Short mmCIF file of C-alpha atoms and ligand atoms in Angstrom, two decimals:
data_model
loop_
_atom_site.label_atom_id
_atom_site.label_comp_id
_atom_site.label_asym_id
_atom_site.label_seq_id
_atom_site.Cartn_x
_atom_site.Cartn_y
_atom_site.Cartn_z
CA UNK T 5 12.05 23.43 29.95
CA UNK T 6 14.42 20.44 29.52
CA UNK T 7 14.30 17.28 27.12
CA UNK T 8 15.88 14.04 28.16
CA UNK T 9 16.64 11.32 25.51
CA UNK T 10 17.52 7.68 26.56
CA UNK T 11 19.03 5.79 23.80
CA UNK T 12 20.85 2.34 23.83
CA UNK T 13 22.54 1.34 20.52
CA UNK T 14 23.96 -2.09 19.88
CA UNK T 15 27.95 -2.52 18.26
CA UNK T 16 28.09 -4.46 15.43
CA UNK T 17 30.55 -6.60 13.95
CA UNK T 18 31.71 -6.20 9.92
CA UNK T 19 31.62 -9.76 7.73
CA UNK T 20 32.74 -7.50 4.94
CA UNK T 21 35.21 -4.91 6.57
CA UNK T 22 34.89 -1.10 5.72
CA UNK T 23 38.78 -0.40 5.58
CA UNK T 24 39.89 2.84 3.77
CA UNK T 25 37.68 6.32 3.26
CA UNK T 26 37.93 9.46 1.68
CA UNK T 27 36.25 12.70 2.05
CA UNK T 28 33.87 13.15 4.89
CA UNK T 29 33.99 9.49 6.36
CA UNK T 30 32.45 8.04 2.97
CA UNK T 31 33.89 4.39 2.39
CA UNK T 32 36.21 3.27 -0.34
CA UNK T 33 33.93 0.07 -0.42
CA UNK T 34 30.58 -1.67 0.54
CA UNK T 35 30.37 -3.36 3.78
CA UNK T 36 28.33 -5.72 5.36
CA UNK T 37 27.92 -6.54 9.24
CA UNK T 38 25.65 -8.65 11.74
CA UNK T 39 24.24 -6.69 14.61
CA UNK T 40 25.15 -7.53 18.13
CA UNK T 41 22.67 -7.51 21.23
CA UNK T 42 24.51 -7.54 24.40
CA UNK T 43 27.41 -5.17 23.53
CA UNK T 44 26.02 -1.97 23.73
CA UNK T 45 26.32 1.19 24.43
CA UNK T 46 23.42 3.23 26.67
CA UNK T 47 23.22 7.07 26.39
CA UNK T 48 21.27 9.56 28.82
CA UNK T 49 21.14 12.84 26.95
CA UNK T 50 19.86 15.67 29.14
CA UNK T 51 19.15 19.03 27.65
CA UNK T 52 19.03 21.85 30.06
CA UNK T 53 18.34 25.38 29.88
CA UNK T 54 21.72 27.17 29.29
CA UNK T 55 22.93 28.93 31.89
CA UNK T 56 25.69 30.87 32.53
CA UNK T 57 28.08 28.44 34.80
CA UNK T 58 27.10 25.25 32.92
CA UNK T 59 29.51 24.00 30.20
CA UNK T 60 28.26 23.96 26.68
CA UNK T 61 28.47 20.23 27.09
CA UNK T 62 29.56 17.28 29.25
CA UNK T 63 30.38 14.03 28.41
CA UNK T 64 29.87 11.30 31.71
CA UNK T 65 31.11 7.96 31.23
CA UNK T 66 30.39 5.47 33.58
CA UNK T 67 29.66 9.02 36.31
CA UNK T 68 33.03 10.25 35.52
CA UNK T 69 33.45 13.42 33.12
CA UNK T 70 35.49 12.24 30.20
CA UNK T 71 36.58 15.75 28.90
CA UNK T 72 38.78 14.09 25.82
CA UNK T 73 35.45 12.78 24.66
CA UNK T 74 33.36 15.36 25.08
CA UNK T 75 35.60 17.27 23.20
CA UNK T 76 35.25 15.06 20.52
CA UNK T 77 31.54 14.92 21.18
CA UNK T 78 31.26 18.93 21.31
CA UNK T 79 33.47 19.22 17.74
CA UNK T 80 30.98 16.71 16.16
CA UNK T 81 27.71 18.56 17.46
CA UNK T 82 29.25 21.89 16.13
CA UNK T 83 29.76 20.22 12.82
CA UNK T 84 26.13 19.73 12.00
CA UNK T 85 23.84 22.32 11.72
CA UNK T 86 21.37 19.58 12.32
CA UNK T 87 22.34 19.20 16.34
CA UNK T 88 24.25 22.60 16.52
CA UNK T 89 21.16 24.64 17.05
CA UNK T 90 20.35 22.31 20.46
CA UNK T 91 23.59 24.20 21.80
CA UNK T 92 21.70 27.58 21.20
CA UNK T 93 19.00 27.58 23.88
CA UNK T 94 20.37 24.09 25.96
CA UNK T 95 23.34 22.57 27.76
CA UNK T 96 23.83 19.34 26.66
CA UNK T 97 24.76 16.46 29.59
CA UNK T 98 25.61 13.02 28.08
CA UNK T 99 25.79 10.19 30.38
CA UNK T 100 26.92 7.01 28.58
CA UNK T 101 27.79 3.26 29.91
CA UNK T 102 29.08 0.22 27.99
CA UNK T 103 27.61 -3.15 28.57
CA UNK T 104 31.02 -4.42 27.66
CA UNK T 105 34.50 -4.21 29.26
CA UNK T 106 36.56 -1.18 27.52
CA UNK T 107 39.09 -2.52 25.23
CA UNK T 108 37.80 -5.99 24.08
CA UNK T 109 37.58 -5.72 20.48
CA UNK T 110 34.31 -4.86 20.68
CA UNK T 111 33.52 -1.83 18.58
CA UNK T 112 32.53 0.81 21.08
CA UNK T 113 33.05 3.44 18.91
CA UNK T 114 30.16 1.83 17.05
CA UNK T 115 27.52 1.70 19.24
CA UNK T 116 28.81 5.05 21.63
CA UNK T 117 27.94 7.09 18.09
CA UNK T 118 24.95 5.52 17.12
CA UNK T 119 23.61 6.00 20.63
CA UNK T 120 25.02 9.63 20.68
CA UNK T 121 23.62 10.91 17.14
CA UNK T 122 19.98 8.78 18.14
CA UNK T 123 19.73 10.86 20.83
CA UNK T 124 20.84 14.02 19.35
CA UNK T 125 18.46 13.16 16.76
CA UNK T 126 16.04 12.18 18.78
CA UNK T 127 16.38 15.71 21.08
CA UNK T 128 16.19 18.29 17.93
CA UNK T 129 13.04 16.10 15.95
CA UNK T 130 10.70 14.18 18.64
CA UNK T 131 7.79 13.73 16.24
CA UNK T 132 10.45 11.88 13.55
CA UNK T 133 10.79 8.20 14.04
CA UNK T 134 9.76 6.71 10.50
CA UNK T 135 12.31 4.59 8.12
CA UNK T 136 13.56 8.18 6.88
CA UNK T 137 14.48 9.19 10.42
CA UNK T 138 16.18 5.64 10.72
CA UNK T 139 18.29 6.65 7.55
CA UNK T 140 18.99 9.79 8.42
CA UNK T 141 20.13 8.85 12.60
CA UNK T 142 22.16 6.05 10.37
CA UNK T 143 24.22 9.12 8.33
CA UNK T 144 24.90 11.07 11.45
CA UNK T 145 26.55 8.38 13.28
CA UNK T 146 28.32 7.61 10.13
CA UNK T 147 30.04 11.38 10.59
CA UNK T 148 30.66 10.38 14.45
CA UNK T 149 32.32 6.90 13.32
CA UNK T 150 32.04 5.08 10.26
CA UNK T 151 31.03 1.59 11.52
CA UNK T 152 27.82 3.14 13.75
CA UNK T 153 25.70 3.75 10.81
CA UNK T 154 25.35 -0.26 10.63
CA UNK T 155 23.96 -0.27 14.18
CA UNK T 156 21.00 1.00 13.07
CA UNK T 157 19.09 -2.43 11.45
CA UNK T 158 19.84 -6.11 12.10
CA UNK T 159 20.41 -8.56 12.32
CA UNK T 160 22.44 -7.32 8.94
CA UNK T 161 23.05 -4.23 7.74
CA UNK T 162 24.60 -2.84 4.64
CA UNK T 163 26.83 0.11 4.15
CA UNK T 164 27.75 1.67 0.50
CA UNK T 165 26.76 2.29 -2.74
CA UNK T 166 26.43 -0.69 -4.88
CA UNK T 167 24.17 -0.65 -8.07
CA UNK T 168 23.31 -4.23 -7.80
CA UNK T 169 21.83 -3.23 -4.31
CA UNK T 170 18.53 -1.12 -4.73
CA UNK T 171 18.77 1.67 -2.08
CA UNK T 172 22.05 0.98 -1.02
CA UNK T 173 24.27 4.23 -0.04
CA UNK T 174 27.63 5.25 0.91
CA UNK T 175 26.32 8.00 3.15
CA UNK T 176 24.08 5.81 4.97
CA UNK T 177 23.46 2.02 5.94
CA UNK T 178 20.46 -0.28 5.15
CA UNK T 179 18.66 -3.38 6.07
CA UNK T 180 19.78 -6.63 4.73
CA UNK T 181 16.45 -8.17 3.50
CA UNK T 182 15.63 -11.33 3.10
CA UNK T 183 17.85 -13.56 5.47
CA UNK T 184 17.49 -17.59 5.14
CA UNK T 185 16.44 -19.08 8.56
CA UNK T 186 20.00 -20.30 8.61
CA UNK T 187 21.42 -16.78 9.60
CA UNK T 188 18.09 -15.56 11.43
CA UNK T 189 19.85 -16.39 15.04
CA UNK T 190 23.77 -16.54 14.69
CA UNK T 191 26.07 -16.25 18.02
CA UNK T 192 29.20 -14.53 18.47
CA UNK T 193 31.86 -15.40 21.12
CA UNK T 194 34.44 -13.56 21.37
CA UNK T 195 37.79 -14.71 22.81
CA UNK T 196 39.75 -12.14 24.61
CA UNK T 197 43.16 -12.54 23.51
CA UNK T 198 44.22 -9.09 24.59
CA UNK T 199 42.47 -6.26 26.36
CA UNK T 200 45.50 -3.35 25.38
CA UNK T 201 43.83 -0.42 23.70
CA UNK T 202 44.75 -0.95 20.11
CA UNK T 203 48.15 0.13 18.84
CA UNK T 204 47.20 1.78 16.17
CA UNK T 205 43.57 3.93 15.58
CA UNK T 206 41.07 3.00 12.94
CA UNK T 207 41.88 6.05 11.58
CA UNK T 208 45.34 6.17 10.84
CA UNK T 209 44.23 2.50 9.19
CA UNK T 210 41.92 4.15 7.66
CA UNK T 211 44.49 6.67 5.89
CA UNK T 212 47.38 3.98 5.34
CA UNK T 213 45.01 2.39 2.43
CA UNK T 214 45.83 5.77 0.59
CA UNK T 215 48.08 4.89 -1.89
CA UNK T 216 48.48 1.17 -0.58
CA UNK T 217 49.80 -0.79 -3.27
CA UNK T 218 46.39 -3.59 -3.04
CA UNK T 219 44.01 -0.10 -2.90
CA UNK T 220 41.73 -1.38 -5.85
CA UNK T 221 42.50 -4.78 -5.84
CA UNK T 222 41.33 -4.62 -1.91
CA UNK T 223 38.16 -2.35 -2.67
CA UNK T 224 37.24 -4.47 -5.99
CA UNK T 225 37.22 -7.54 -3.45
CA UNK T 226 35.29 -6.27 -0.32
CA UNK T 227 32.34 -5.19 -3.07
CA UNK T 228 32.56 -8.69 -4.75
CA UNK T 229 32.16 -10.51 -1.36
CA UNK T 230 29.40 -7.75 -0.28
CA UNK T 231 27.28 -8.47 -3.13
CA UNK T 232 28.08 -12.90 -3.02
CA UNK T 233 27.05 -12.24 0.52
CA UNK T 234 23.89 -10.72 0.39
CA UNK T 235 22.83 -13.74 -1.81
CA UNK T 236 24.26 -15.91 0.35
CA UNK T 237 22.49 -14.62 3.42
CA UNK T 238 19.49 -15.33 0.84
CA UNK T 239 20.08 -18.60 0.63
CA UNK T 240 21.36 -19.93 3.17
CA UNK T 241 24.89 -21.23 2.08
CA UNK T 242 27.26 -22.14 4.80
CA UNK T 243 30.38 -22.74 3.34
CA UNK T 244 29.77 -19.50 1.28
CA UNK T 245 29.44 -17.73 4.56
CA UNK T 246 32.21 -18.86 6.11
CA UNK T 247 34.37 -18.81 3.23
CA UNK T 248 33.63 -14.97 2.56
CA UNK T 249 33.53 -14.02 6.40
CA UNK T 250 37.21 -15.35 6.83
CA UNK T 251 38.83 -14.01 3.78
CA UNK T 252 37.38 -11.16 4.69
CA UNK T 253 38.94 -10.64 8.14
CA UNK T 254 42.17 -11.89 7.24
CA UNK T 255 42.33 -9.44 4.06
CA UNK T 256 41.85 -6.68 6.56
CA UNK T 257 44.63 -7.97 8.58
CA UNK T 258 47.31 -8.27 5.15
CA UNK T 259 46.02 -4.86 4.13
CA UNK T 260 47.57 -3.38 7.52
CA UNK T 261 50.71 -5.89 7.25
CA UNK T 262 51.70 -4.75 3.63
CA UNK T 263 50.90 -0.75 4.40
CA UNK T 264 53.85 1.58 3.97
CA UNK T 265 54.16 2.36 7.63
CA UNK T 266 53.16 -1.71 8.34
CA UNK T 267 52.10 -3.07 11.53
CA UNK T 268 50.15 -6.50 12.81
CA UNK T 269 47.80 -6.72 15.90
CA UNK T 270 47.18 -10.43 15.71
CA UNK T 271 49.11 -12.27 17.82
CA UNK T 272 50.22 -15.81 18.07
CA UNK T 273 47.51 -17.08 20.29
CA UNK T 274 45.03 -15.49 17.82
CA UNK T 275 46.60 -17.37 14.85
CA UNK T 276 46.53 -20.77 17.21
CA UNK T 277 42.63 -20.24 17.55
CA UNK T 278 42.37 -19.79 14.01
CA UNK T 279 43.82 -23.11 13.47
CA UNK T 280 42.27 -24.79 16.17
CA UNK T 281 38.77 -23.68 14.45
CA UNK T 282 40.19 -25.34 10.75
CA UNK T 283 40.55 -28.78 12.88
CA UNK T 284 36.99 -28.49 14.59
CA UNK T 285 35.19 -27.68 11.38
CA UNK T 286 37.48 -30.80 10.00
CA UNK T 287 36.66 -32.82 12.64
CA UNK T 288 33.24 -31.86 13.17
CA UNK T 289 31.30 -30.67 9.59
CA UNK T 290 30.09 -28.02 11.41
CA UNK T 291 29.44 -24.17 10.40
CA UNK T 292 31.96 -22.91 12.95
CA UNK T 293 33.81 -19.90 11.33
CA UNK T 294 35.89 -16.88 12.51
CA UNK T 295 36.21 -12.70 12.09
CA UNK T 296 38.97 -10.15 13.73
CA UNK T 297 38.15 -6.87 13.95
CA UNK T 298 41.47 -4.23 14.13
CA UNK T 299 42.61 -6.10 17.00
CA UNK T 300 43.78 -9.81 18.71
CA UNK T 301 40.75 -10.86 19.85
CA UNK T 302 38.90 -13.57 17.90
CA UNK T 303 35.13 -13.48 16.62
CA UNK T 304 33.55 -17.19 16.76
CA UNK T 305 30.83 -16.89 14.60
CA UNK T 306 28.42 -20.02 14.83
CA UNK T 307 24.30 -20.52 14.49
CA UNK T 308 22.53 -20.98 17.65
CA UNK T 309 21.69 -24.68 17.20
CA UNK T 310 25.27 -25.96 17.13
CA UNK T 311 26.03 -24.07 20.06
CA UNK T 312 26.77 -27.03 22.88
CA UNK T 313 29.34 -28.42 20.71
CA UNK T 314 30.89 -24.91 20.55
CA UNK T 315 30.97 -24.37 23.84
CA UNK T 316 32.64 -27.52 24.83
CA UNK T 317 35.31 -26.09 21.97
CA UNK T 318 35.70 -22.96 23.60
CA UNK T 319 35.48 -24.16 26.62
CA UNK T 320 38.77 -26.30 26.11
CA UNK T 321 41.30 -23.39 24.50
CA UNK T 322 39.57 -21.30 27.40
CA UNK T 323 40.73 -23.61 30.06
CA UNK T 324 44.34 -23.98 28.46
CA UNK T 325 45.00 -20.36 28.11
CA UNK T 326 42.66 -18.86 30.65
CA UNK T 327 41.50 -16.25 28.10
CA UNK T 328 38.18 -14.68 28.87
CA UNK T 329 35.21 -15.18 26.50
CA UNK T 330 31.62 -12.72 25.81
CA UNK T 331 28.94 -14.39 24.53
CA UNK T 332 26.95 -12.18 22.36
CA UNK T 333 24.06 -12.66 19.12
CA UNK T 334 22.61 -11.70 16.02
CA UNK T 335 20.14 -8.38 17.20
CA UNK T 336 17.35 -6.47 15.21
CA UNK T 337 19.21 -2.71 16.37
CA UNK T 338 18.51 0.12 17.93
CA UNK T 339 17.08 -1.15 21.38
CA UNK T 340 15.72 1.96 22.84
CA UNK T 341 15.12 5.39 21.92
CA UNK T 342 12.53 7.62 24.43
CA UNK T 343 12.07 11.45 24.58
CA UNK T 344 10.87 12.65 27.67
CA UNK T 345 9.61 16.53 27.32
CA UNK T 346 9.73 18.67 30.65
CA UNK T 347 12.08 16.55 32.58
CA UNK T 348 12.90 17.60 36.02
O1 LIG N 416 34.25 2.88 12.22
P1 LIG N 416 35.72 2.94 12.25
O2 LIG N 416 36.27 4.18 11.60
O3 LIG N 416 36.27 2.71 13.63
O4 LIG N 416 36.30 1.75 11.35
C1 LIG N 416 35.98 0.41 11.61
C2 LIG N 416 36.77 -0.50 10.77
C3 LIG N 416 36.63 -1.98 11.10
O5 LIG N 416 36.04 -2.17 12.37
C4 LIG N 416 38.01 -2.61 11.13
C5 LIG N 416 35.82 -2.71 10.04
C6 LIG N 416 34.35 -2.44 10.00
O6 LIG N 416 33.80 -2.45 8.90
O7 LIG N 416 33.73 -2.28 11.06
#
C-alpha cells in the first residue's frame, strides 16, 4: 500500500523578528508575523513500499532531485521518532514547488518546512486534524526552521512564551485573536532589490546574537513590541503598527551590523525606498509602512483600501529603477492538507 499527502503551506513575514535561539531551535524572544497567501510552498509526499533499489528518500524540487536538501530533509525525519518510523516500512518521495521566484526575500524556508512536517504529519496520523494536531504540525516545522511554525494560523500568528499571552509557547506558534477590521486584509509588496542568495544564513545570524553586546537589551525589546502589538492588532492603531513594525525590522538589521563578525545586507536602494516611504506617509497621511527580512528587498506593508494610491507609489520607484515587485496578502494558513490512502 502507499499514502500520498498533498500539502501547500503559506511563508510568512515577522512584524516582530525572531533573531537569536538556543537549544533545539527555541527562540531567545516572542515573535509575531502576518501570514502570506500567494508565496507558498506546495509539497507532494508519496510514501511507497520500501524496496530494495529505492532511496530511503528523495527530495524533487521543481522535477529535479535536490540531493543537498533531501539530505537535510532525511537528517530532520531521522531526528523525530514521530516521522522516523514512516522510513521503516516506506520510501519517502517529496516533490515540492514554490509559487515564488527562489531568492526574493521571501521566506521559503518557512513555508518548504511547514509544508514538509504537514505532510509528514499528515502521512504517520491521518485521523488527527484538530487544534492539537495544528499545534503539534506547528512544533515540527519549528525543528525544520524556526519561522515555519508561524505558517500554521493567520492572518497573525504568535511564536514564544510570554505570560501576558495565555497559551503562548516557545515550542510552538499560536493564533493571534482578536484582530480590529483595520488589519483583517493587509497587502504586502515586496520590492526586489536583489535576488543574490543571502550572504550570510539565518543561522549563523542566529548564533552571532550569542554574546552580542545588545543580547538582552534586543530580546527585552522584541517581547515589549510583541505584547504592544497584540493590543494594537486589537485595536486597531495605525501609527502603533507602523511604528512597532519598522523599529522592528531595522533593529534586526543593527543587531547584524554591531555583531562581532558584522555584516549589512541592505543596500543603498533599500535605504532610498525607506525614505521615499517617510515622504509618502508625509505627504499623504496614509498607513503606508515598511519590514526587511535578512535581506535587501523591501516589505510594503499597507491595508487593502489604500491600495491605488500605493500602487501609483510603487509604480513610480519601479519605473525609475526597474526593480521587480510581488504582490502578496494577509492569509488564514495552511491552504491544503489531503491524505490519499492506496495511491497508485
Ligand atoms: O526561521 P529562520 O531560522 O530562517 O529565521 C528567520 C529569521 C527572520 O526571518 C529574520 C525573522 C523572523 O522572525 O522570521
Amino acid at each position: 500500500m502507499s499514502i500520498k499527502v498533498t500539502a501547500k503551506y503559506p511563508s510568512n513575514i515577522a512584524l516582530v523578528k525572531y533573531w537569536g535561539k538556543y537549544g533545539n531551535q527555541l527562540p531567545c524572544n516572542a515573535s509575531l508575523s502576518m501570514t502570506l497567501t500567494h508565496a507558498h510552498t506546495e509539497v507532494v509526499l508519496e510514501c511507497l513500499p520500501r524496496t530494495q533499489d529505492e532511496a530511503a528518500l528523495s527530495y524533487y524540487f521543481d522535477g529535479n532531485l535536490n540531493p543537498a536538501f533531501g539530505d537535510r530533509v532525511m537528517r530532520y525525519v531521522k531526528a523525530r521518532p514521530e516521522f522516523s518510523r514512516l522510513l521503516d516500512n516506506f520510501s519517502l518521495r517529496f516533490s515540492s514547488h514554490n509559487s515564488f521566484p527562489h531568492s526574493t526575500g521571501i521566506a521559503s524556508s518557512a513555508s518548504a518546512f511547514a509544508a514538509i512536517a504537514a505532510a509528514l504529519f499528515k502521512a504517520a496520523n491521518p485521523a488527527l486534524s484538530d487544534d492539537s494536531a495544528l499545534k503539534e504540525m506547528s512544533r515540527l516545522a519549528r525543528l525544520g526552521s524556526g519561522s515555519a511554525c508561524r505558517s500554521f494560523y493567520g492572518p497573525y500568528s504568535q511564536w514564544g512564551q510570554l505570560d501576558e499571552i495565555a497559551g503562548s509557547s516557545n515550542e510552538f506558534a499560536i493564533p493571534v485573536i482578536e484582530i480590529h477590521d483595520n488589519f483583517k486584509s493587509m497587502k504586502d509588496a515586496i520590492i526586489i532589490v536583489e535576488s543574490e542568495p543571502k550572504e550570510v544564513s539565518s543561522s549563523k545570524g542566529h548564533s552571532l546574537m550569542e554574546g552580542h553586546p545588545y543580547a538582552e537589551a534586543r530580546f527585552k525589546d522584541a517581547n515589549k513590541h510583541c505584547l504592544e502589538m497584540v493590543s494594537t492588532l486589537r485595536n486597531g492603531d495605525f501609527s502603533s503598527f507602523i511604528s512597532i513594525t519598522e523599529r522592528e525590522a531595522l533593529s534586526l538589521h543593527a543587531m547584524m551590523m554591531t555583531s562581532s563578525d558584522y555584516y549589512m545586507l541592505i543596500r543603498p536602494q533599500t535605504v532610498q525606498i525607506i525614505k521615499n516611504i517617510f515622504h509618502f506617509r508625509k505627504d499623504t497621511r496614509l498607513p503606508l509602512c515598511f519590514t526587511l527580512d535578512a535581506g535587501p528587498n523591501v516589505h510594503l506593508l499597507y491595508p487593502e483600501h489604500i491600495e491605488p494610491q500605493v500602487k501609483e507609489f510603487i509604480n513610480e520607484m519601479v519605473i525609475k529603477d526597474s526593480n521587480s515587485v510581488i504582490f502578496d496578502q494577509s492569509g488564514t494558513g495552511g491552504l491544503t492538507l489531503n491524505y490519499v490512502n492506496g495511491a497508485a
